[in-house]
PDB file of C-alpha atoms in Angstrom:
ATOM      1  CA  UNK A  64      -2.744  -9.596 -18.354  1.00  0.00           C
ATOM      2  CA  UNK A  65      -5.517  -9.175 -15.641  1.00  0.00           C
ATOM      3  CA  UNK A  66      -9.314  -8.495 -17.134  1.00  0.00           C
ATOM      4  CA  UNK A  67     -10.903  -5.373 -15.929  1.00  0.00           C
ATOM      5  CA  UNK A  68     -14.452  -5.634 -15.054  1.00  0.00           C
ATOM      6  CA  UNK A  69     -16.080  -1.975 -14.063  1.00  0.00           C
ATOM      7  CA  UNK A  70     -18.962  -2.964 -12.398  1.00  0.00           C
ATOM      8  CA  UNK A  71     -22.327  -0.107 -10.630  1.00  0.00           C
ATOM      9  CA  UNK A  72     -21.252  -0.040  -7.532  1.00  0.00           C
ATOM     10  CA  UNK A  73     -24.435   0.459  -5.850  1.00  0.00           C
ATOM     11  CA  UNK A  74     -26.879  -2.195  -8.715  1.00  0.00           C
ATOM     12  CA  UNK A  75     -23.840  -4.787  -9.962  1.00  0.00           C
ATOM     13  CA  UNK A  76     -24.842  -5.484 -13.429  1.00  0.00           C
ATOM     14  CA  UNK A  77     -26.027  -9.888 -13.161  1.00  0.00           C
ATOM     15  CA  UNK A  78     -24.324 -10.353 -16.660  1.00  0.00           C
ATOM     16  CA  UNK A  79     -20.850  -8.614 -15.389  1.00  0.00           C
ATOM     17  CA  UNK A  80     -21.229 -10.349 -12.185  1.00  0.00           C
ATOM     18  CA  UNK A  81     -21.516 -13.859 -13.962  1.00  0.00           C
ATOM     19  CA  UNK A  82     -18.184 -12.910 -15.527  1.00  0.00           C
ATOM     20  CA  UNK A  83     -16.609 -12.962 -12.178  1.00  0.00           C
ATOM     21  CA  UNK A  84     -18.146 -15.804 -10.778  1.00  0.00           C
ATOM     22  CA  UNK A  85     -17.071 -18.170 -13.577  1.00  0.00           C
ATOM     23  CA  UNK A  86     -13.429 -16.811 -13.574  1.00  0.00           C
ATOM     24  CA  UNK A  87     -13.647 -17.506  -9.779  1.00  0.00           C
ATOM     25  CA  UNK A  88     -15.151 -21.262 -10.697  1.00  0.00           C
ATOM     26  CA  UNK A  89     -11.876 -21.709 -13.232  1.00  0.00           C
ATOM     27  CA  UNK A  90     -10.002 -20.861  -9.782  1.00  0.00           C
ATOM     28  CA  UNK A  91      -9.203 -17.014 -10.760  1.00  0.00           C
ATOM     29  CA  UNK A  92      -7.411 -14.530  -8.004  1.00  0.00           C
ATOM     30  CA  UNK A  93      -9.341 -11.445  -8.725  1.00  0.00           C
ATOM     31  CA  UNK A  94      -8.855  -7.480  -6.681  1.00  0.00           C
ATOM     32  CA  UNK A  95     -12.010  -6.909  -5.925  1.00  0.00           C
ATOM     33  CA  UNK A  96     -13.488  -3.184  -3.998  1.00  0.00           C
ATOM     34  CA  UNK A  97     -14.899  -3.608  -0.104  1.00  0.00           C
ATOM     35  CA  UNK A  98     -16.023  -1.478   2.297  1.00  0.00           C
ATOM     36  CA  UNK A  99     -12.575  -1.032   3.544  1.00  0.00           C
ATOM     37  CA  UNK A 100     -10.418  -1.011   0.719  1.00  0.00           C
ATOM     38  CA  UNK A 101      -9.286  -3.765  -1.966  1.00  0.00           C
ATOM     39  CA  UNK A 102      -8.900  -7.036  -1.293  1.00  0.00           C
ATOM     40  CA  UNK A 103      -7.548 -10.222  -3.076  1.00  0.00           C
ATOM     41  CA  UNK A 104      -9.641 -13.157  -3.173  1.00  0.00           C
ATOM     42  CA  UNK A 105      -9.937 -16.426  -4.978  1.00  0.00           C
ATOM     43  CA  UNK A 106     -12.688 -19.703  -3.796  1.00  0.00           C
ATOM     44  CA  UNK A 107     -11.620 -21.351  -0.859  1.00  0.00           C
ATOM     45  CA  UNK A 108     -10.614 -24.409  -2.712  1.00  0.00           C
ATOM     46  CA  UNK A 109      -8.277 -22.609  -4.778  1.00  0.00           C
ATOM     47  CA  UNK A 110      -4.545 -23.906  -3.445  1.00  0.00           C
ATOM     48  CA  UNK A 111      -2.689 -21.710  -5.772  1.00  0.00           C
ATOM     49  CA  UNK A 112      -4.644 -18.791  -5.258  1.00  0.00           C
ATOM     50  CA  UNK A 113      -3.984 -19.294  -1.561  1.00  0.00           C
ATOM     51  CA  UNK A 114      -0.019 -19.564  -2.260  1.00  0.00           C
ATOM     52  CA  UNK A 115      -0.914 -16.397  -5.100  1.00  0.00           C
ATOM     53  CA  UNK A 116      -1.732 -14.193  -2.075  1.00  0.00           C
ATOM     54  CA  UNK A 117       0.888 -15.019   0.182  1.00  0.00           C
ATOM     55  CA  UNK A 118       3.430 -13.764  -2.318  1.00  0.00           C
ATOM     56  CA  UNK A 119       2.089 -10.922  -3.942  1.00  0.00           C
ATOM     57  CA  UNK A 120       1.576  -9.514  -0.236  1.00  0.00           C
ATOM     58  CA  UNK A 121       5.101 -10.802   1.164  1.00  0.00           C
ATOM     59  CA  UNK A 122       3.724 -12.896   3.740  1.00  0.00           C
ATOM     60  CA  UNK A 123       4.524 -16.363   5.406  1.00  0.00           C
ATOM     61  CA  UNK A 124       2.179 -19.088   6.515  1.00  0.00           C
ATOM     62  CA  UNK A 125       1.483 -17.367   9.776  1.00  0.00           C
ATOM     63  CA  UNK A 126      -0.607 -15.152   8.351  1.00  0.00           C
ATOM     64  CA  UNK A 127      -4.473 -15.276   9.241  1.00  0.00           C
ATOM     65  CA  UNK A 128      -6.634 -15.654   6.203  1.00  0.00           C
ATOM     66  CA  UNK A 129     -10.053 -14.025   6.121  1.00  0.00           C
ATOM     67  CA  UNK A 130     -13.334 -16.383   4.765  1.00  0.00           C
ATOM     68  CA  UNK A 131     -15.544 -13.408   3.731  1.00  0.00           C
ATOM     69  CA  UNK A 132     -19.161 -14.706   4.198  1.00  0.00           C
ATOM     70  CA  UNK A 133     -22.489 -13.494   2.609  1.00  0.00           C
ATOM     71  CA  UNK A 134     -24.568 -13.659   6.343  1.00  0.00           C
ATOM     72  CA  UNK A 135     -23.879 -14.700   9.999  1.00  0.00           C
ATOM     73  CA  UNK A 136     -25.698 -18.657   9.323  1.00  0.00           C
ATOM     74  CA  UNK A 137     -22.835 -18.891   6.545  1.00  0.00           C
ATOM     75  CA  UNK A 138     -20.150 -17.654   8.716  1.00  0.00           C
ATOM     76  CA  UNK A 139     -21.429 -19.752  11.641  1.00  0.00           C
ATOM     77  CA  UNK A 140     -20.688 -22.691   9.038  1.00  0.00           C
ATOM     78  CA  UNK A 141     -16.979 -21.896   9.043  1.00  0.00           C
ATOM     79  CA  UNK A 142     -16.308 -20.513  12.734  1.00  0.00           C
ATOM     80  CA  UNK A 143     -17.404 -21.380  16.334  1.00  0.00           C
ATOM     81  CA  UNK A 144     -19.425 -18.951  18.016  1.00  0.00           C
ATOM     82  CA  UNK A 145     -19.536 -18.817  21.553  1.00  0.00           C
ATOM     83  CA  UNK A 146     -22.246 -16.533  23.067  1.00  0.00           C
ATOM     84  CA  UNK A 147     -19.849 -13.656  23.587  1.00  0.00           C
ATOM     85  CA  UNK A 148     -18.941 -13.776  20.196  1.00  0.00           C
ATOM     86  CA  UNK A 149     -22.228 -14.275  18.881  1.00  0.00           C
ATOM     87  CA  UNK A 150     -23.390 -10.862  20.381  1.00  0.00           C
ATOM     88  CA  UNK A 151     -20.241  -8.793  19.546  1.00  0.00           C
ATOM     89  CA  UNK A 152     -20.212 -10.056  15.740  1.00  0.00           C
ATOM     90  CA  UNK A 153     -24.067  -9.723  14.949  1.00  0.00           C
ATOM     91  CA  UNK A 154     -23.782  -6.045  16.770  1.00  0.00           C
ATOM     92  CA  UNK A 155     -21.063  -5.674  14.218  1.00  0.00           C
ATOM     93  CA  UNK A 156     -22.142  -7.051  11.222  1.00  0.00           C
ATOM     94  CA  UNK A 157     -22.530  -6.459   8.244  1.00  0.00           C
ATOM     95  CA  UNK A 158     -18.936  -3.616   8.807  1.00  0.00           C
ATOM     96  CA  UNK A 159     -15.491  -3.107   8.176  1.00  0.00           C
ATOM     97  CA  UNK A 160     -14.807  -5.617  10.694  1.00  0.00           C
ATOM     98  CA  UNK A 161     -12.632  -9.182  10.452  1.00  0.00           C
ATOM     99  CA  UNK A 162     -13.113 -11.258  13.301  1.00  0.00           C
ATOM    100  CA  UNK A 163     -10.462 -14.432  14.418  1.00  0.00           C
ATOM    101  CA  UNK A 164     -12.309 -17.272  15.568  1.00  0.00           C
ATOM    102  CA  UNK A 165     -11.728 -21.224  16.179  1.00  0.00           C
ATOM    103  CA  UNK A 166     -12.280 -22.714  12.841  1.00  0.00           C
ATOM    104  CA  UNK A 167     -14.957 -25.559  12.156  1.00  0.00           C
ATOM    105  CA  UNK A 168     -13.871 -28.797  10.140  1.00  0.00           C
ATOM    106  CA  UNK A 169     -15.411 -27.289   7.270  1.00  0.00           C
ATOM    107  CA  UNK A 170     -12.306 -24.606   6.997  1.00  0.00           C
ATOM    108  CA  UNK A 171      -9.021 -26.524   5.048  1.00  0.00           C
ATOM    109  CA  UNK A 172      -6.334 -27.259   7.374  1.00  0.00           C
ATOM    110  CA  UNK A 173      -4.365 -25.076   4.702  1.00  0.00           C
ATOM    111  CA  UNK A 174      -6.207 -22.120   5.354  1.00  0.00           C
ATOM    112  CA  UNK A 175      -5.680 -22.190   9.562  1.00  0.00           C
ATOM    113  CA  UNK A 176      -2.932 -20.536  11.361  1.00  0.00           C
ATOM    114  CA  UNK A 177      -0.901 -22.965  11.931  1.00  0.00           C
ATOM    115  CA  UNK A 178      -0.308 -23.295  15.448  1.00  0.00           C
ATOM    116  CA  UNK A 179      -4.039 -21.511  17.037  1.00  0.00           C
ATOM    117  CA  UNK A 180      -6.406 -23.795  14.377  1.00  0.00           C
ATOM    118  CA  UNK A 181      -8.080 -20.037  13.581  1.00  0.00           C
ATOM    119  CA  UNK A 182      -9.600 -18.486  11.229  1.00  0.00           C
ATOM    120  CA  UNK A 183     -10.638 -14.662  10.400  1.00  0.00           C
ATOM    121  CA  UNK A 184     -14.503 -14.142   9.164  1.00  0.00           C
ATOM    122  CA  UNK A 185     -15.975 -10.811   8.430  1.00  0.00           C
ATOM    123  CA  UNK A 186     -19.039 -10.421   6.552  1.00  0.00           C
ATOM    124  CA  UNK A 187     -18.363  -6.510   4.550  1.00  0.00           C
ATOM    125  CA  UNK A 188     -20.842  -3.945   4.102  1.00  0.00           C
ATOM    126  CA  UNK A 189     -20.852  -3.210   0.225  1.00  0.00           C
ATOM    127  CA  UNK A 190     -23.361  -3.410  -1.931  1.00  0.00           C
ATOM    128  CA  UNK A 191     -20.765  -5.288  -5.225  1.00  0.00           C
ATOM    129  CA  UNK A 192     -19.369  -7.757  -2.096  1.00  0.00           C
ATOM    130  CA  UNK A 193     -22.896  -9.061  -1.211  1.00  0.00           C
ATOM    131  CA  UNK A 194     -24.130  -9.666  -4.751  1.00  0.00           C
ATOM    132  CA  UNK A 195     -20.759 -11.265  -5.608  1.00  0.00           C
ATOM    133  CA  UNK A 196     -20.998 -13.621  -2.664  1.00  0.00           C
ATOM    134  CA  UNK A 197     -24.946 -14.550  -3.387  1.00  0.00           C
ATOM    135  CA  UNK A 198     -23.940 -15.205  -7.147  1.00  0.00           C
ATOM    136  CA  UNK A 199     -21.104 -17.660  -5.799  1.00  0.00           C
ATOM    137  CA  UNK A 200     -23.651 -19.585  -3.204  1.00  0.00           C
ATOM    138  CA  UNK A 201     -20.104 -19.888  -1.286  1.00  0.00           C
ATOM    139  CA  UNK A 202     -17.905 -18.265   1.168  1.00  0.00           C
ATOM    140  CA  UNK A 203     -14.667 -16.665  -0.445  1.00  0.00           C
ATOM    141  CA  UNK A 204     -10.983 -16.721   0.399  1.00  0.00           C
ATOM    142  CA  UNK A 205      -9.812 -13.297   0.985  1.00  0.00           C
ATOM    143  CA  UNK A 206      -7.086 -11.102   2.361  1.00  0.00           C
ATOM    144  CA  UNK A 207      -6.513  -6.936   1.983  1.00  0.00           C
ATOM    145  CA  UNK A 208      -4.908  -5.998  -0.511  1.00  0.00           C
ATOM    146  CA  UNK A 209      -2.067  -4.054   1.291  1.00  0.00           C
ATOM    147  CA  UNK A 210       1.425  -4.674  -0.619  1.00  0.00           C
ATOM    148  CA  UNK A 211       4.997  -4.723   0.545  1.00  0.00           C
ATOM    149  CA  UNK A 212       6.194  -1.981   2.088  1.00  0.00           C
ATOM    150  CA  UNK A 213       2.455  -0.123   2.486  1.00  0.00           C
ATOM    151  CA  UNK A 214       0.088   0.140   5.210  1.00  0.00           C
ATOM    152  CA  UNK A 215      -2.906   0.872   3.610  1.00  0.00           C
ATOM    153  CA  UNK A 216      -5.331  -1.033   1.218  1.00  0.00           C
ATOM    154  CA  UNK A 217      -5.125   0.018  -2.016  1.00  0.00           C
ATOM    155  CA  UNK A 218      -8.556   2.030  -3.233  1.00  0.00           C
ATOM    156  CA  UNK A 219      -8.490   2.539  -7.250  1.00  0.00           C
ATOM    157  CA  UNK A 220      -8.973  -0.372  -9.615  1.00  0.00           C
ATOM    158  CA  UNK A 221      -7.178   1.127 -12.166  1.00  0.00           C
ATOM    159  CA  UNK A 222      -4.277   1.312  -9.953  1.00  0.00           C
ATOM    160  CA  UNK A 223      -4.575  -1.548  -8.976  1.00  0.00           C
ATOM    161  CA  UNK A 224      -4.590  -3.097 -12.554  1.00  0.00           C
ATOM    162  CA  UNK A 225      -1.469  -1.144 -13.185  1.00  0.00           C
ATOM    163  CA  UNK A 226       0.442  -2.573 -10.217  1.00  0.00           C
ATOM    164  CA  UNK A 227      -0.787  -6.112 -10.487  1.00  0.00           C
ATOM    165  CA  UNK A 228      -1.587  -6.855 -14.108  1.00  0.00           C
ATOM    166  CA  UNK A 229       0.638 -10.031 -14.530  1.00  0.00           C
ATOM    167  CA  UNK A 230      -0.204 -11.318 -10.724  1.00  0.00           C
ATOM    168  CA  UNK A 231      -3.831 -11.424 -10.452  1.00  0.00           C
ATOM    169  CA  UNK A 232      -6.532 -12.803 -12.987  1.00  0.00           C
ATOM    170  CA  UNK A 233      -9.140 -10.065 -12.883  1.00  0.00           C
ATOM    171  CA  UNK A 234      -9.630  -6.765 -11.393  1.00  0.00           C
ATOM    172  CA  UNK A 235     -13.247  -5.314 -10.171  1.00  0.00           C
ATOM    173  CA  UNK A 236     -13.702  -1.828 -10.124  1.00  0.00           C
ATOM    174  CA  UNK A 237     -17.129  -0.361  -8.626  1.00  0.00           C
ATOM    175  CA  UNK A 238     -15.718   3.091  -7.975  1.00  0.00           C
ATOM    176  CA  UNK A 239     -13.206   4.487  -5.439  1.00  0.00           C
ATOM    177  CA  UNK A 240     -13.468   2.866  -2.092  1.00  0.00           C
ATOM    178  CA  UNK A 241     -11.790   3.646   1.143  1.00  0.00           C
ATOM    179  CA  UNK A 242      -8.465   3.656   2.504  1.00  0.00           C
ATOM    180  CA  UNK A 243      -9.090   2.085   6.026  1.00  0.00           C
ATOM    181  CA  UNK A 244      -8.689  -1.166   6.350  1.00  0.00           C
ATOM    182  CA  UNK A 245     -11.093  -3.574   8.858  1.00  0.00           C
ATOM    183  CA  UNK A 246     -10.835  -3.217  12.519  1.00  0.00           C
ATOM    184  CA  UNK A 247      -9.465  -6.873  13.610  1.00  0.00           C
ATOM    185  CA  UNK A 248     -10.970  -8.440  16.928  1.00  0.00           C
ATOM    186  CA  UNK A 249      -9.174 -11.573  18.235  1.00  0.00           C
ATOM    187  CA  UNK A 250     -12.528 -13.783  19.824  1.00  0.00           C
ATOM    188  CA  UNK A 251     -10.525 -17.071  19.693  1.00  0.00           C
ATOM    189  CA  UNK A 252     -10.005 -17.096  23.901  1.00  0.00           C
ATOM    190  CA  UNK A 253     -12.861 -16.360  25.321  1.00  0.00           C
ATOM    191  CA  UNK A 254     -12.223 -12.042  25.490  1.00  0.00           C
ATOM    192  CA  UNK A 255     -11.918  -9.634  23.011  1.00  0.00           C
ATOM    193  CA  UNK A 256      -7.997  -8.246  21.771  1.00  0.00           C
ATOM    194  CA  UNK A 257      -8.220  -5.453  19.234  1.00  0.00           C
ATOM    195  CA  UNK A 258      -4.813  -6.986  16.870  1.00  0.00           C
ATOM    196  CA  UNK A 259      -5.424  -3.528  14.544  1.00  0.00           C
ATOM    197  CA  UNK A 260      -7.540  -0.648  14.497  1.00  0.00           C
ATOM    198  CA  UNK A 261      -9.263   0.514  10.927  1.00  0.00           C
ATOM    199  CA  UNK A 262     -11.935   1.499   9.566  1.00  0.00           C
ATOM    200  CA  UNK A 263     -14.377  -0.371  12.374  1.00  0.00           C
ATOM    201  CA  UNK A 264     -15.106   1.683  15.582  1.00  0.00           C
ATOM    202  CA  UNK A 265     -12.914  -0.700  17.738  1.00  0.00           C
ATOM    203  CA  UNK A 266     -14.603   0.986  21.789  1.00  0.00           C
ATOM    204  CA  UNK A 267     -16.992  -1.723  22.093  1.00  0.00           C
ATOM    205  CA  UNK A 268     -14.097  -4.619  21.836  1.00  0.00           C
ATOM    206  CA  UNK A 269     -11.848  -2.213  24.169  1.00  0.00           C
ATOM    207  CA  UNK A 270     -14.226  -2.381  26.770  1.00  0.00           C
ATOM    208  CA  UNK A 271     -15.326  -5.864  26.841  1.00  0.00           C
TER     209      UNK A 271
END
């Protein structure tokens, strides 16, 4: 049975956010709120929470992970920038945006899609996110929480601890969140693709 943490969403309480942290440091998968929905998300060392959010959302090893980062010098760490993606991600940043990018030999080979060597990075705009990740001191391993069959994020942690009670290890909930997911950008090539349109005004990647 999953822990429920309710957390403020706009001043996370230090004690409650210690809570997560350690589950996170004794490998936990938590559902945790964003600024585009729930995600799932687990350290990036964690191998079984990697394989944990492949099934619960149905996917294969094809799919692109997301390293959600605290600030553009950590996600510089994990990604190469090129100047064209430097200026279209800090214009972006912090947003409901998740950017795929060549990864850096810091990323596990685990974690990479198989065949491109990339990575997605997006850096969220919500207030429990960025105290989460500067209580961590470490980049997490996330993907939205979008099950089987859906096409949007789920929004309601109590919901969400309903559905997934026996899968995850700990649910967040900092009030209702919403129902768009990112905006994904492709940057690996050199030019901008748009793979999905969400929450994240996607015209400036259109027209690049």
């Amino acid at each position: 049975m999953a822990r429920f943490v309710d957390v403020h969403p706009e001043d996370p309480q230090p004690r409650r956010l210690a809570q997560i942290v350690q589950a996170l440091e004794e490998d936990a998968l938590i559902a945790y709120p964003t600024d585009s929905g729930y995600a799932l998300g687990c350290r990036v060392g964690n191998r079984e929470g990697r394989d944990r959010i492949l099934r619960i959302r149905g996917l294969d090893d094809r799919h692109h992970f997301t390293l959600v980062c605290q600030d553009f010098s950590q996600l510089g760490q994990l990604v190469q920038v090129e100047n064209h993606a430097f200026r279209a991600i800090r214009s972006a940043t912090p947003g409901p945006y998740t950017f795929i990018l060549k990864a850096t030999p810091e990323v596990p080979r685990r974690l990479l899609h198989p065949k491109k060597r990339t990575v997605g990075v997006r850096i969220p705009d919500h207030p429990f996110v960025t105290a989460l990740l500067d209580a961590l001191g470490e980049p997490m391993l996330t993907s939205t929480l979008i099950l089987p069959g859906e096409d949007e994020p789920r929004t309601v942690g109590w919901e969400v601890k309903e559905d997934l009670d026996h899968a995850v290890d700990l649910v967040v909930d900092a009030g209702e969140v919403s129902a768009a997911p990112t905006t994904v950008v492709d940057l690996s090539d050199g030019t901008a693709e748009v793979l999905r349109v969400g929450a994240g005004d996607p015209t400036p990647f259109l027209e690049d």
